[in-house]
Structure formats: structure tokens, C-alpha cells
Coordinates of C-alpha atoms in Angstrom, one line a residue:
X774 CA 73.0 -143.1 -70.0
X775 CA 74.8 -146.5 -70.1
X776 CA 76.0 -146.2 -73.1
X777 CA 77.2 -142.8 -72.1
X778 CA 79.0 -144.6 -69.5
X779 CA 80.6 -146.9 -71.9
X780 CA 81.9 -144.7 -74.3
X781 CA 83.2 -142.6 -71.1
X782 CA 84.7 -145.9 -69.6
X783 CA 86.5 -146.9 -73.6
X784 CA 87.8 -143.0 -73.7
X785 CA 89.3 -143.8 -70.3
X786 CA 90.8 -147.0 -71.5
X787 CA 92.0 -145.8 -74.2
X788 CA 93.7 -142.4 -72.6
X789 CA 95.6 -144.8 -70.1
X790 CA 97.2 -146.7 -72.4
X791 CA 98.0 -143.8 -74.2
X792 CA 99.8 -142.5 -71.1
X793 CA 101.1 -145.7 -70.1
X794 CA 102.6 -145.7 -74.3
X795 CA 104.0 -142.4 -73.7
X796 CA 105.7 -143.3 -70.4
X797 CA 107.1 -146.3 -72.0
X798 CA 108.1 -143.7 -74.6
X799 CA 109.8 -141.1 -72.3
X800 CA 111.7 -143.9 -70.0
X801 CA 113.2 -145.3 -73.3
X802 CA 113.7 -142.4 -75.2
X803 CA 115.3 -140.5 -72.0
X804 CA 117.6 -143.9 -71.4
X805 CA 118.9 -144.6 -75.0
X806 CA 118.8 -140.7 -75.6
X807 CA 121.3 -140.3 -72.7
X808 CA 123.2 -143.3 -73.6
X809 CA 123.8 -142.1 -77.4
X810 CA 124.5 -139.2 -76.1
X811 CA 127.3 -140.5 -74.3
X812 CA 128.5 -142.8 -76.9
X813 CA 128.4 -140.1 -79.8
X814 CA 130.1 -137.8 -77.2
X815 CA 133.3 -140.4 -76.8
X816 CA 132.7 -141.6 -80.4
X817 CA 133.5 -137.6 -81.1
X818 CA 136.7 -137.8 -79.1
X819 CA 137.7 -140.8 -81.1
X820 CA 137.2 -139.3 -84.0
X821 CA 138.5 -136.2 -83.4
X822 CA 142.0 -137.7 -82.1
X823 CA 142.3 -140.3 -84.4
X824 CA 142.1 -137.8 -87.1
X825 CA 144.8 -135.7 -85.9
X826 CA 147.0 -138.9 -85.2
X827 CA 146.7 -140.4 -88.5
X828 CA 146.5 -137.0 -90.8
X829 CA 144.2 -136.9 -93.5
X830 CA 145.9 -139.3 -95.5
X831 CA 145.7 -142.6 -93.2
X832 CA 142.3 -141.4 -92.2
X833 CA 141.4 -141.5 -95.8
X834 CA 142.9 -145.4 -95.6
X835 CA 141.0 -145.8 -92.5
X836 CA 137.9 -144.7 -93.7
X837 CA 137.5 -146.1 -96.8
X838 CA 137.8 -149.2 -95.1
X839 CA 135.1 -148.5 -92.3
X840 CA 133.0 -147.6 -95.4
X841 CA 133.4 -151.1 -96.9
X842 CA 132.5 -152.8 -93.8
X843 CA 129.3 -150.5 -93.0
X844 CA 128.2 -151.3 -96.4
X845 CA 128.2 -154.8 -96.2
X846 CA 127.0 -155.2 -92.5
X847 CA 124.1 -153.8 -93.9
X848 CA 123.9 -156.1 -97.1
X849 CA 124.3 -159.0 -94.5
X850 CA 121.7 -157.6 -92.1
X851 CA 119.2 -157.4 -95.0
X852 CA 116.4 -156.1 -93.1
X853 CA 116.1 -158.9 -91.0
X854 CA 116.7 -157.1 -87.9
X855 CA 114.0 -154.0 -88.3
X856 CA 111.6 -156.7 -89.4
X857 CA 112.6 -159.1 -85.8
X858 CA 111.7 -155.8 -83.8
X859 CA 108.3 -155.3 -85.8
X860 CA 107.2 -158.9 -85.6
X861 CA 107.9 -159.4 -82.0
X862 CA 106.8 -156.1 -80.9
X863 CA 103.4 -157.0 -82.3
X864 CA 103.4 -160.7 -81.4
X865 CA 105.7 -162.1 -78.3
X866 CA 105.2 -165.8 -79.2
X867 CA 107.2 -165.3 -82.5
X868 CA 110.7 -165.0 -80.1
X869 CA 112.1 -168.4 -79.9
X870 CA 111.3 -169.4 -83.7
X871 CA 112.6 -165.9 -85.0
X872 CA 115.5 -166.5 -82.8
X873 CA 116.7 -170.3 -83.9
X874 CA 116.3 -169.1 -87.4
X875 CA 117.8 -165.7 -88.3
X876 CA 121.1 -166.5 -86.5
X877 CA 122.3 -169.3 -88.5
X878 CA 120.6 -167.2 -91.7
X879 CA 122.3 -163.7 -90.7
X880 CA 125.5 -166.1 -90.4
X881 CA 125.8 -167.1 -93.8
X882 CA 124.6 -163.9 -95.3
X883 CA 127.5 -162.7 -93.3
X884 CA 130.0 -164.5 -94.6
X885 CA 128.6 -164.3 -98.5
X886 CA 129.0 -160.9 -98.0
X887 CA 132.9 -160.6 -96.8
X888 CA 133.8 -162.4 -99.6
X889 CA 132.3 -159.9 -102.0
X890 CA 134.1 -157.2 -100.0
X891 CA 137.4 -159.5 -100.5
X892 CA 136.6 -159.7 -104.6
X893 CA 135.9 -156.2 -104.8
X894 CA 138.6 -154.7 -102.9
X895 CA 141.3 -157.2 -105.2
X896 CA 139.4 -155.5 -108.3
X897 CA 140.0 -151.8 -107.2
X898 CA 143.5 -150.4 -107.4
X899 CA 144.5 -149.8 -103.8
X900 CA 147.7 -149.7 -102.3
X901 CA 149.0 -152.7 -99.9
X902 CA 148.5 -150.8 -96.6
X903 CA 144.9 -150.0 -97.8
X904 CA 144.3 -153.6 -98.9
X905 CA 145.0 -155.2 -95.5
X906 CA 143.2 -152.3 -93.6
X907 CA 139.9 -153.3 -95.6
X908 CA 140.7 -157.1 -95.2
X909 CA 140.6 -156.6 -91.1
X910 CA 137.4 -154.1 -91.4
X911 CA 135.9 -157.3 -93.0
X912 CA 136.0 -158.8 -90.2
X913 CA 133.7 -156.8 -88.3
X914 CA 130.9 -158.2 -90.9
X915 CA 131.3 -161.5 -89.4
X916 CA 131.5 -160.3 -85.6
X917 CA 129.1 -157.7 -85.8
X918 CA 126.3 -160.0 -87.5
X919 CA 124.7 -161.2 -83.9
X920 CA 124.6 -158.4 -82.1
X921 CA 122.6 -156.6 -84.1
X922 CA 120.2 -159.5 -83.5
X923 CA 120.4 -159.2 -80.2
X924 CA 119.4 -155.3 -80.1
X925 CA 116.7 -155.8 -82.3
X926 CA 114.7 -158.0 -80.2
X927 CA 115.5 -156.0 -77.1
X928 CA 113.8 -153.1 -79.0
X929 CA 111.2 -155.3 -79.6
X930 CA 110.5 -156.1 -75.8
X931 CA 111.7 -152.1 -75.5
X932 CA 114.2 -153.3 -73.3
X933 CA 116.5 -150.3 -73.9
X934 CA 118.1 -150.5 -70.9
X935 CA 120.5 -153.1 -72.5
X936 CA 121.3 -151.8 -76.2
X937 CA 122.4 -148.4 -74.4
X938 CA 125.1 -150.4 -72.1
X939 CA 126.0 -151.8 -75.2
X940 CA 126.7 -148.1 -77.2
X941 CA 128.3 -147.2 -73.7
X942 CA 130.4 -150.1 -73.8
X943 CA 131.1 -149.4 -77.0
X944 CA 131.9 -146.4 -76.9
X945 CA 134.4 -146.6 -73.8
X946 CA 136.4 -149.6 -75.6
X947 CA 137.0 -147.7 -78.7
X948 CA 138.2 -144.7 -76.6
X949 CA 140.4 -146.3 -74.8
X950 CA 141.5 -148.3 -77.2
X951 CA 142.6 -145.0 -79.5
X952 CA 144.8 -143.8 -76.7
X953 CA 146.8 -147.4 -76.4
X954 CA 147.3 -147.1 -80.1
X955 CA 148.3 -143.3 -80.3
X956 CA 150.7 -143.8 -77.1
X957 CA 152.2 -146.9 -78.7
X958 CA 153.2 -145.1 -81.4
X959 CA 151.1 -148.1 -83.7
X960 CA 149.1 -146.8 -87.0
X961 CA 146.1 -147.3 -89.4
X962 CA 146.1 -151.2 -89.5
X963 CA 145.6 -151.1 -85.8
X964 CA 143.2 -149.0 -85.9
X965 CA 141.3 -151.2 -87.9
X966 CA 142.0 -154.0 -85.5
X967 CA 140.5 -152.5 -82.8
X968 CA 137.0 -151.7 -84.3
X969 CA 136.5 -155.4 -84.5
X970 CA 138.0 -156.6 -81.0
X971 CA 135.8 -154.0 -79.4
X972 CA 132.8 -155.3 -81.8
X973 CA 133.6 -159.2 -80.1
X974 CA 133.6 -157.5 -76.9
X975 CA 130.2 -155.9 -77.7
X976 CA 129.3 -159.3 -78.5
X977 CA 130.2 -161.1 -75.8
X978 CA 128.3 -158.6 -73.8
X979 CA 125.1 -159.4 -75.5
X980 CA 125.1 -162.9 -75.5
X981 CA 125.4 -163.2 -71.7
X982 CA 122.2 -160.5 -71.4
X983 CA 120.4 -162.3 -73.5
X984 CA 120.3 -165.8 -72.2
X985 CA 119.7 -164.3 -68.6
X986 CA 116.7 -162.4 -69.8
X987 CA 115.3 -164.0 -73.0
X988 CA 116.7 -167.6 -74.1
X989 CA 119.9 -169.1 -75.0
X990 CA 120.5 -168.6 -78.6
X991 CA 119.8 -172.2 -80.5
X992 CA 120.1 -172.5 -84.5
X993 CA 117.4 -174.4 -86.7
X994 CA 117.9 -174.7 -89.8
X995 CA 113.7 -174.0 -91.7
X996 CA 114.6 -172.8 -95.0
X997 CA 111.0 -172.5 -95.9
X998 CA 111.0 -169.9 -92.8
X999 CA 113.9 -168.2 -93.5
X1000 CA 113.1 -167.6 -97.5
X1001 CA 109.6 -166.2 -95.8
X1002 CA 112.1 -164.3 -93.7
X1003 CA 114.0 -163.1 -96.0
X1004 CA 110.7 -162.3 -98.5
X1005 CA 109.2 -159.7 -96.0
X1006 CA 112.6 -158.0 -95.0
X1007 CA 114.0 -157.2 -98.3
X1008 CA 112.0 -154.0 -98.7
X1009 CA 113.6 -152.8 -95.1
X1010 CA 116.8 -154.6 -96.0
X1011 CA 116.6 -152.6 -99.4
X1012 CA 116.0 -149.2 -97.3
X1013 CA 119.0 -149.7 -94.9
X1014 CA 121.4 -150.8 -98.0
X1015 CA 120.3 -147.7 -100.1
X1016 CA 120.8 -145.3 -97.1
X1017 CA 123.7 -147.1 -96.4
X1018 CA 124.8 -146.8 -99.4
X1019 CA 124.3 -142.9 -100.3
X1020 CA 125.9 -142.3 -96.8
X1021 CA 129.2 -143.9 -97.9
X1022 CA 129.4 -144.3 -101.5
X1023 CA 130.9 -141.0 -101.5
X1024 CA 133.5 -141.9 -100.2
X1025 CA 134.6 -144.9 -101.8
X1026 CA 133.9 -143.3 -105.1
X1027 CA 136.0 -140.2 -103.9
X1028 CA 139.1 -143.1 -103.4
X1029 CA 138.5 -144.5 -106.9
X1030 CA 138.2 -141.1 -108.3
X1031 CA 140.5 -138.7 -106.3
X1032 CA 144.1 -138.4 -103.8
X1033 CA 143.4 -140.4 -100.4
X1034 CA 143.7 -137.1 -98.4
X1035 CA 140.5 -135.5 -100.5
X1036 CA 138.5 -139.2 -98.9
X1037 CA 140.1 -137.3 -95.5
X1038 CA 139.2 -134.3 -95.8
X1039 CA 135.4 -135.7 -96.8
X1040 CA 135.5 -137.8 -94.3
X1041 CA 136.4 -135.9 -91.4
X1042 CA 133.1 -133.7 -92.1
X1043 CA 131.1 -136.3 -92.6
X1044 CA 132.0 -137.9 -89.3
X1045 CA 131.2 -135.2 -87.6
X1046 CA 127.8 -134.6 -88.7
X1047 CA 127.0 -138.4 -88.4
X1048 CA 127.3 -137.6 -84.4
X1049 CA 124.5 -136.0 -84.6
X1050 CA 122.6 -138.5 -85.6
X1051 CA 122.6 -139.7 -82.0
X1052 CA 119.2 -137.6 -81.4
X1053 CA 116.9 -139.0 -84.3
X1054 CA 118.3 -142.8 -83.8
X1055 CA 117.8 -142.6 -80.0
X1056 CA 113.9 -142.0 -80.3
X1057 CA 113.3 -143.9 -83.8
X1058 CA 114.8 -146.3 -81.8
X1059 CA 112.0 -146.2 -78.9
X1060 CA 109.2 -145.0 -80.8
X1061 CA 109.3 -147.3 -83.4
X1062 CA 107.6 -150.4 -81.5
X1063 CA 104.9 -147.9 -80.0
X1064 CA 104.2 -146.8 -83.7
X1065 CA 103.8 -150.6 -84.8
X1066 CA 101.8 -150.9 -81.9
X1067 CA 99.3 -147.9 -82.4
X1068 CA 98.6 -148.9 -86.3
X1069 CA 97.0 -152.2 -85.0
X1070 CA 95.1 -150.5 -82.2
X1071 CA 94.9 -146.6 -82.6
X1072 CA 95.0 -144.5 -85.4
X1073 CA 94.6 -141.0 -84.2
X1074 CA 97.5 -141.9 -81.3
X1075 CA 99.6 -142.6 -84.3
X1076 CA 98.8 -139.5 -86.0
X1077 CA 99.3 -137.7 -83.0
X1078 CA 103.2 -139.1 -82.0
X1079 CA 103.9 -138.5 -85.4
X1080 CA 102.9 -135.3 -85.8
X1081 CA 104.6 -134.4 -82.4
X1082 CA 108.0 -136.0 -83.1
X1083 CA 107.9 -134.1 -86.3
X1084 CA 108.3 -130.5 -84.5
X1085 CA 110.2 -132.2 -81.7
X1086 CA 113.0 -133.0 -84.6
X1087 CA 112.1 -129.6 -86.7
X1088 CA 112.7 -127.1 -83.9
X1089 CA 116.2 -129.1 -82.8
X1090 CA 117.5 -130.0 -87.0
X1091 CA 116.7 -126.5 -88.3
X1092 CA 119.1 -124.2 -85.9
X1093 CA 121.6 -126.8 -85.4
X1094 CA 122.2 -126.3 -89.7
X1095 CA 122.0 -122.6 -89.3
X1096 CA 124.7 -122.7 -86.6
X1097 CA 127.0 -124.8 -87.7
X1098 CA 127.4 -123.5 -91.4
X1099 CA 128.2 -120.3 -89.3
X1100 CA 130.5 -122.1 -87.0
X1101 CA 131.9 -124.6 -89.3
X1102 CA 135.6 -122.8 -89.7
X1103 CA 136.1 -122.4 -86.0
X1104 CA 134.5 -125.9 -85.7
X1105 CA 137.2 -127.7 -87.7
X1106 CA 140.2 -125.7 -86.7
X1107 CA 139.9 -126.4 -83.1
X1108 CA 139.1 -130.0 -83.3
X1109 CA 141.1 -131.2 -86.5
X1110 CA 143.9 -128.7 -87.0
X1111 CA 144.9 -126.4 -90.1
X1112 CA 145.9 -129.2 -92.1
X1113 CA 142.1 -130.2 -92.4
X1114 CA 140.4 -126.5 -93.1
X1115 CA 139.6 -127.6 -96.9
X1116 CA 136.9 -129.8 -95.0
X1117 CA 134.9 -126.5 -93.6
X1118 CA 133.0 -125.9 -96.8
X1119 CA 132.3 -130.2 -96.7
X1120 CA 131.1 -129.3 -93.8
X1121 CA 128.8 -126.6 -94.7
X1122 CA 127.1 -128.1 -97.3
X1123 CA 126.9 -131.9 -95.5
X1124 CA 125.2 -130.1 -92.3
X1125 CA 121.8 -129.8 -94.5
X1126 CA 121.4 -133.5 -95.0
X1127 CA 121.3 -134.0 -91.3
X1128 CA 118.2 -131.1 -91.2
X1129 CA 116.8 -133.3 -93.8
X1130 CA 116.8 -136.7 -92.1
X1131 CA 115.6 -134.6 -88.8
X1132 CA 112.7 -133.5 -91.1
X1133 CA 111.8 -136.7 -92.7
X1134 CA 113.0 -138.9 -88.9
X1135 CA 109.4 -139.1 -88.1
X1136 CA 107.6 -140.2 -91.5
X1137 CA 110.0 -142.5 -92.4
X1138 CA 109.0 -144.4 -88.8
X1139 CA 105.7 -143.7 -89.9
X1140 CA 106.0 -145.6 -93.2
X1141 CA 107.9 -148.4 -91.3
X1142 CA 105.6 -149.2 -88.6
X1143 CA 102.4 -149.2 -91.0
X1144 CA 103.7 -151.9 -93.3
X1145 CA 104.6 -149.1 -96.3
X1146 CA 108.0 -149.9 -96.4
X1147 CA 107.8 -150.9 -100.1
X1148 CA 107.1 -147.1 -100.4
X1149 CA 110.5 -146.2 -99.0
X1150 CA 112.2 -149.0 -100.9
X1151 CA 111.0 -147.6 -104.1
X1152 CA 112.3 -143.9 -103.6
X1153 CA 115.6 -145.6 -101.5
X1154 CA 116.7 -147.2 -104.7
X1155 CA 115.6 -144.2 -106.7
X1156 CA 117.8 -142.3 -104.8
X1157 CA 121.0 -144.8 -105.0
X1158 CA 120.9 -144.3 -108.6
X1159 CA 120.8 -141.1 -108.2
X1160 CA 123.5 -140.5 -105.9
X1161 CA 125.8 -142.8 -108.5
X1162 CA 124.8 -140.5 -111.1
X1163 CA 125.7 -137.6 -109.2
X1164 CA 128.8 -138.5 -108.0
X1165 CA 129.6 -139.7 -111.2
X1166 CA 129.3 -136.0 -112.7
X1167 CA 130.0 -134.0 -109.9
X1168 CA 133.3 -135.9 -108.3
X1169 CA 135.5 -135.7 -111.4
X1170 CA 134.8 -131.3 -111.6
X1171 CA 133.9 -130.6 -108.2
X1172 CA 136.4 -132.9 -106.2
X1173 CA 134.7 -133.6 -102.5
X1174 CA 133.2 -130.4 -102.8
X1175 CA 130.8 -132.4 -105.4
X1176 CA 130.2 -135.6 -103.6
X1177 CA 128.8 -133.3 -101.0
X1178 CA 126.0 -132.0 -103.2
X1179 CA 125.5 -134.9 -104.3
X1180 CA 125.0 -136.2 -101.2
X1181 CA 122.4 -132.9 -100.0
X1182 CA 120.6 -133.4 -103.1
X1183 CA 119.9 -137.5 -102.5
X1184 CA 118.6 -136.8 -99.2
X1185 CA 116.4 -133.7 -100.0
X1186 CA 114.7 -135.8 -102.6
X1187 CA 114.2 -138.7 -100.5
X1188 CA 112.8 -137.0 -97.4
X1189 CA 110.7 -134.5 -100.0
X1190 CA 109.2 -137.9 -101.3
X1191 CA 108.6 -139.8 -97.9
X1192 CA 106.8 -137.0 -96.7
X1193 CA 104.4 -137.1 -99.9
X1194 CA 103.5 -140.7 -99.5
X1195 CA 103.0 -139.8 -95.9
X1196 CA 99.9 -137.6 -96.8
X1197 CA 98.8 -140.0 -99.4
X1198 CA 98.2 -142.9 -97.0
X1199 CA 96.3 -140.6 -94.3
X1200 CA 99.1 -139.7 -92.2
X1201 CA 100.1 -136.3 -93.0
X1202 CA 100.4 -133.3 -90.8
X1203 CA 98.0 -130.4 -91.5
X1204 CA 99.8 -128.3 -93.7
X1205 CA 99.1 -124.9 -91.4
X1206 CA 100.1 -126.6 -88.7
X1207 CA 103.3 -127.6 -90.8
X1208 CA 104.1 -124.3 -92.3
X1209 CA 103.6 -122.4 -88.8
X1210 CA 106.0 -125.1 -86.7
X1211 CA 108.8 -124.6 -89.7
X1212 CA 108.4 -120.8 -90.1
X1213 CA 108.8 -120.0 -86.2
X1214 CA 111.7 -122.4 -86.1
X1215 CA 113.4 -120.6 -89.2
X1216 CA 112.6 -116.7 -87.6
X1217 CA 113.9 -117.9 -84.6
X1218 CA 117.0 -119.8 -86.0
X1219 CA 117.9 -116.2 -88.2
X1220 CA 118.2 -114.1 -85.0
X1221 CA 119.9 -116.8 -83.3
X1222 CA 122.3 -116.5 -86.7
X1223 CA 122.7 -112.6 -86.5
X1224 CA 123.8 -112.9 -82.9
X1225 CA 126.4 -116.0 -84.0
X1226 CA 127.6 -113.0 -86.6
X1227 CA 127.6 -110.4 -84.6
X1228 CA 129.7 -112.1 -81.9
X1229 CA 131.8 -114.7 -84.0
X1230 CA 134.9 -113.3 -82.1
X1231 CA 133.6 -114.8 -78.7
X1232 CA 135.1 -118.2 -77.5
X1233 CA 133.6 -121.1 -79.7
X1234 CA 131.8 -122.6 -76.7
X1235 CA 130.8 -119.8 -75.4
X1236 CA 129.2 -118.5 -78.3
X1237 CA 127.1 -122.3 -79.0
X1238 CA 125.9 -121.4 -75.4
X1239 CA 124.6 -118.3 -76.1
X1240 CA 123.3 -119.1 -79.3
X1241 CA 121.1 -121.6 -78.0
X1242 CA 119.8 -119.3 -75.4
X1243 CA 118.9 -117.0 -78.0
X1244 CA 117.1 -119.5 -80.2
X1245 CA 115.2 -121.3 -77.3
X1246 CA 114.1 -117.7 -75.7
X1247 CA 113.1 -116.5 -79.0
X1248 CA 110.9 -119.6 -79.8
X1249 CA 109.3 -119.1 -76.3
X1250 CA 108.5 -115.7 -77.2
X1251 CA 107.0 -116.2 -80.3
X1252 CA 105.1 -119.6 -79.0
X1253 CA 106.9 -121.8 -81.4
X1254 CA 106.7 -124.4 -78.4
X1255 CA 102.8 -123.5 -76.8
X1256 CA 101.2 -124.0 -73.7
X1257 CA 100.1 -127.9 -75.0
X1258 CA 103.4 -128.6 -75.5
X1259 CA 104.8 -127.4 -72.4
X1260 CA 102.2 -129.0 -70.6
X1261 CA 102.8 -132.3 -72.2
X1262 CA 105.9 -132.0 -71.2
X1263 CA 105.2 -132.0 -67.6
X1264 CA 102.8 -134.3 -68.0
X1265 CA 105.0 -137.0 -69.6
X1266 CA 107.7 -135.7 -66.7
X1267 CA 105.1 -136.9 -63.7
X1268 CA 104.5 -140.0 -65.2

């Protein structure tokens, strides 16, 4: 009877802390979720009138420049930041000597890496005005290299609260800003300018959170810490850069390879589906430290969240590729114009790798939070190649139409082999439970694509409206979200 009682009295332990996970869970996922969701929302704006502004040939210019600086943030990131979040979600007393060291260390990887940017750029044949629009994008390498330590340790504390001010902040400066450059008549160069004032701004922003609720940022210089640093967060570094760089290599091989205005008309699409990105990142983003968590002290908690933000991401990726292929024409015309419509098909074919990465969002935490990240690095530099190779044959035939394969293909086989290694390691979903989630998803996501056909003369907003109706009643109706799932729901709602 006692130790009836105990194993009772450990079950309840362990179910509160469950629930007090999941809260944590809901609260941050709801705050960054709506924050994202804001920032992608303006970020959309932005995009769409900047592109319109600067025609497909400046936005080419602009681009490959953002692509440059992406790139190299990353390089000079080198994992550092996902493995400050993992460390100090599992262990608080690590703060202040992660903090002293990675600043000065993210510093100088910072500035190693503009100077590649500067060598590389000289090397390529680029005109003038594309030249000094990369030089300025540069810039953000430098400026951008602290907040991103900043955000990482507020995920670690799951302090989300602050990094969604910061998108917000974000968001609203880079708005703004495109209206004072498109009323002032100024052009592509300033728009470069203005992604790194509003990254200082972005900094400044952090720096005074941080010392009021953490520390005040001091350097120290232990180079037998930071080459242990840097040991451990190459395999998450290596993941970022490869992603990183399959996600834009594209398009800088597209500007070597092809007119500017074909890197536009790429570009353009690609931006676009990049928004929705906003829905994966904002709960990687709060479920990663719970994940990290539960591998230390519960296994079948971690097999359960994974298994749930699996469908969660299946039954929202899936119709959202349907519908847009459908929708992609409309789509472009209305925000972009006529002299963009050769990036529908782009569009079409880049909406799948966004599916993808909702398919493989959840494993890929997984594999992160259980110390398997050498797994993803293997397959993330298996993939680079790839993509190189791809772009390599398909660009020169296919134009943009061929990086855009290329691109579908990369992902496809990364998520395909994530997955695998996923139910190697223990963590798998039961394949019935798999298949039936998927299957209901894709019934459900057809109708919803005969009724987009049937009424594609119906006002574009409209229409997504309905469509959505449609899709959600029909997966009612055919249970592809059950009782357990609704009631979690509440549940998670109450706490």
C-alpha cells in the first residue's frame, strides 16, 4: 500500500510538471507566436513595397546583398548561440562565464568573417552599385553579432517576452523606414543602409534589457574556454551554415550565373514563402529548452511533445502548399505587379520546401535537444553539396526555374533523412499513427483544393477564408484533430 502510495505520489509529481512544462510552453509559444506573427506580417509589407519600388532589377541588387550578409552572420554565429540556450537551459550557473566569453569570441568571428565577404565580393564580377550595396550589408555582420547573444540566453531563461519586443521592434523600424526611403525618392543603397541602422537599434534595445534583468555584459578573454566553446558548437554552427546556405546559395549563384532581374524574380518568391516560417520558428523557438529539459528528466514527455508538434505542424504545412500552388498567380499579381508574374511558377515549386521543413520542424528539435546534432550536421553538409551540385546543373538549363528544384529536392532529402535517424535513436512516431495524421490532412487539403478550383473567380481573400473553413471543417469531420486533441487544447487553455 505504501509503495502504492508512492508511485501514486511520483505519477503526481511528474504530471505537474508536465503541466507546469506545457504552460510554460503555451505562454511562450502564444507570446513569440503572436509577436512573429506581427513581425512577418510588417516584414510582408516591406517586402512587398520594396519590391514594387525598386523593380526586379534593384531587388535583385538588394538581395544578393542581404544573401551575403545572412550567410556570414551565420558563419560568425557558429553555433554558439543554439549551444548558449542549451547549456543554460539545463544549467543556470553557466550564465555569467558563457556571457564574458562568447561576446568578445562572437566579436572576432564577426569581423573574420566581413572580411571574407569583402574578398569574395572583389573576386565576383559585380557592378559598382552592387559592390557598395554588399559592402553596407556587411555591416550588419558586425552589428548583428550581439544580439543574437542576447536572444539566445533569453530563450534559455524562456524569457520570450523580450526577443518578441525585439522582432516587433524590428519589424516596425524597417517599415517605417521603407516608407522614408520610397517617399524620398532614395534607392537600393539605402535600403541597405537601413537594415543595419535598424539592426543597432535592435541592439541597443537588448543591451539595456539585459543588464536590467540578467548582468551587464563583461568580456574575458579564456581561450581554453572558448576553443571548448567553439568544439561543441561546430556541429550546430555546421547545421545553421548549411541551412543557411541552401536557403540562399541560390541566389547568389543565380547572380553569378544569370541577368540580375532572374535573382528578382527568385527572390521575390522566396521571400514570400520565408514569411511563413514565422509559425515553425515561433514554437522551435519555445519548445526547444523544454525538449533539452525533458531528455535529462523524462523520456516519454519528450516523445509525447514531439510527436504532438509533429501533427500540430503537418495539419497547418500540408494545406498551406496545396493552397498556395493554387493561388500562386493571383498571389503574385496583387502584391508584386505584372512585371513580376515569371515568379508564380518559383513560387509554386518553392511552396513544398516550406511543407517539408513543417514536416521535419519537430525532429530536427528532437535531434538538437538530445545531443544528436552530429546527426544533422552530417546530412546538412550532405545536403550543401548537394544543392551546389544541383544548382550547378540545373541553373545554367533551367534558369530560376532550376534553382527552385534544386532547392525542393535539398530539403526533401534532408527532412526524409532527419526523420530516419529520428526512429533510429528511439524517438520516432508510430508509423500508423504517422500515416493516419498525414492521410486525413491530405483528403482534407484536396477538397479544400477542388473548392479553391471551383471558386478561383472569387476575391483572393475571400477565397483563403473560405478555403480554410473548408479544410478545418472537413478535418473535424473526419477526426483528423480527435477528442484528445481538443481536449488538450482546453486543457493547456485553463492553465
Amino acid at each position: 500500500m505504501e509503495d502504492d502510495f508512492k508511485l501514486l505520489f511520483r505519477y503526481l509529481l511528474v504530471t505537474i510538471d508536465i503541466m507546469s512544462s506545457a504552460r510554460k510552453i503555451v505562454k511562450n509559444s502564444t507570446i513569440y507566436l503572436l509577436s512573429n506573427l506581427l513581425y512577418y506580417v510588417l516584414t510582408f509589407f516591406t517586402v512587398m513595397f520594396t519590391a514594387r519600388y525598386l523593380g526586379a532589377d534593384n531587388y535583385g541588387i538588394l538581395s544578393i546583398a542581404l544573401a551575403f550578409s545572412t550567410t556570414f552572420v551565420a558563419i560568425s554565429d557558429l553555433g554558439i548561440g543554439t549551444l548558449t540556450t542549451r547549456e543554460i537551459a539545463k544549467d543556470k550557473s553557466l550564465t555569467t562565464k558563457f556571457i564574458r566569453n562568447i561576446f568578445p569570441l562572437k566579436l572576432v568571428l564577426a569581423i573574420i568573417s566581413m572580411l571574407i565577404v569583402f574578398i569574395i565580393a572583389n573576386l565576383s564580377n559585380y557592378s559598382p552599385i552592387t559592390l557598395y550595396t554588399i559592402y553596407i550589408a556587411s555591416l550588419l555582420i558586425i552589428v548583428g553579432v550581439f544580439p543574437g547573444i542576447f536572444l539566445s540566453i533569453f530563450q534559455a531563461y524562456e524569457m520570450m517576452e523580450y526577443p518578441s519586443v525585439n522582432m516587433i521592434l524590428n519589424g516596425i523600424f524597417m517599415f517605417l523606414g521603407t516608407f522614408f526611403i520610397i517617399f524620398n525618392g532614395l534607392g537600393v543603397i539605402e535600403f541597405s543602409m537601413l537594415n543595419v541602422i535598424v539592426s543597432a537599434i535592435v541592439l541597443v534595445y537588448c543591451l539595456i534589457v539585459f543588464n536590467w534583468k540578467i548582468s551587464s555584459p563583461k568580456f574575458e578573454f579564456d581561450l581554453v574556454f572558448w576553443k571548448k566553446i567553439i568544439k561543441k558548437a561546430l556541429p550546430f554552427g555546421l547545421i545553421s551554415i548549411s541551412g543557411v546556405l541552401y536557403t540562399y546559395l541560390d541566389s547568389i549563384m543565380l547572380s553569378l550565373l544569370q541577368p540580375i532581374e532572374v535573382v528578382g524574380w527568385y527572390s521575390v518568391a522566396y521571400r514570400l514563402i520565408l514569411v511563413l516560417l514565422f509559425i515553425p520558428t515561433a514554437f522551435n523557438t519555445a519548445i526547444f529548452p523544454v525538449m533539452s529539459k525533458y531528455f535529462v528528466s523524462a523520456h516519454n514527455s519528450l516523445k509525447l511533445i514531439n510527436e504532438r508538434y509533429f501533427k500540430l505542424m503537418i495539419i497547418m504545412g500540408i494545406p498551406i502548399g496545396f493552397g498556395t500552388m493554387l493561388l500562386a498567380d493571383k498571389i503574385i499579381y496583387i502584391l508584386f505587379g505584372s512585371s513580376y508574374l515569371n515568379s508564380v511558377i518559383a513560387l509554386q515549386i518553392l511552396i513544398w520546401t516550406i511543407v517539408f521543413t513543417f514536416v521535419g520542424a519537430s525532429f530536427v528539435q528532437l535531434l538538437q535537444a538530445t545531443n544528436r546534432e552530429f546527426a544533422i550536421t552530417k546530412i546538412s553538409l550532405i545536403c550543401v553539396l548537394l544543392n551546389l551540385v544541383l544548382n550547378l546543373i540545373l541553373i545554367p538549363k533551367f534558369s530560376y526555374v532550376g534553382a527552385c528544384f534544386a532547392t525542393l529536392i535539398t530539403e526533401f532529402v534532408l527532412v526524409s533523412y532527419i526523420i530516419k535517424i529520428s526512429y533510429k535513436v528511439g524517438y520516432g512516431i508510430p508509423i500508423r499513427n504517422m500515416i493516419t495524421v498525414i492521410a486525413k490532412v491530405v483528403i482534407s487539403s484536396l477538397f479544400m483544393s477542388v473548392f479553391i478550383i471551383c471558386l478561383n473567380d472569387l476575391n483572393l481573400f475571400l477565397l483563403i477564408i473560405l478555403s480554410i473553413f473548408v479544410y478545418i471543417s472537413l478535418l473535424l469531420l473526419i477526426r483528423g484533430i480527435d477528442k484528445d486533441d481538443i481536449n488538450m487544447i482546453k486543457r493547456l487553455i485553463k492553465c
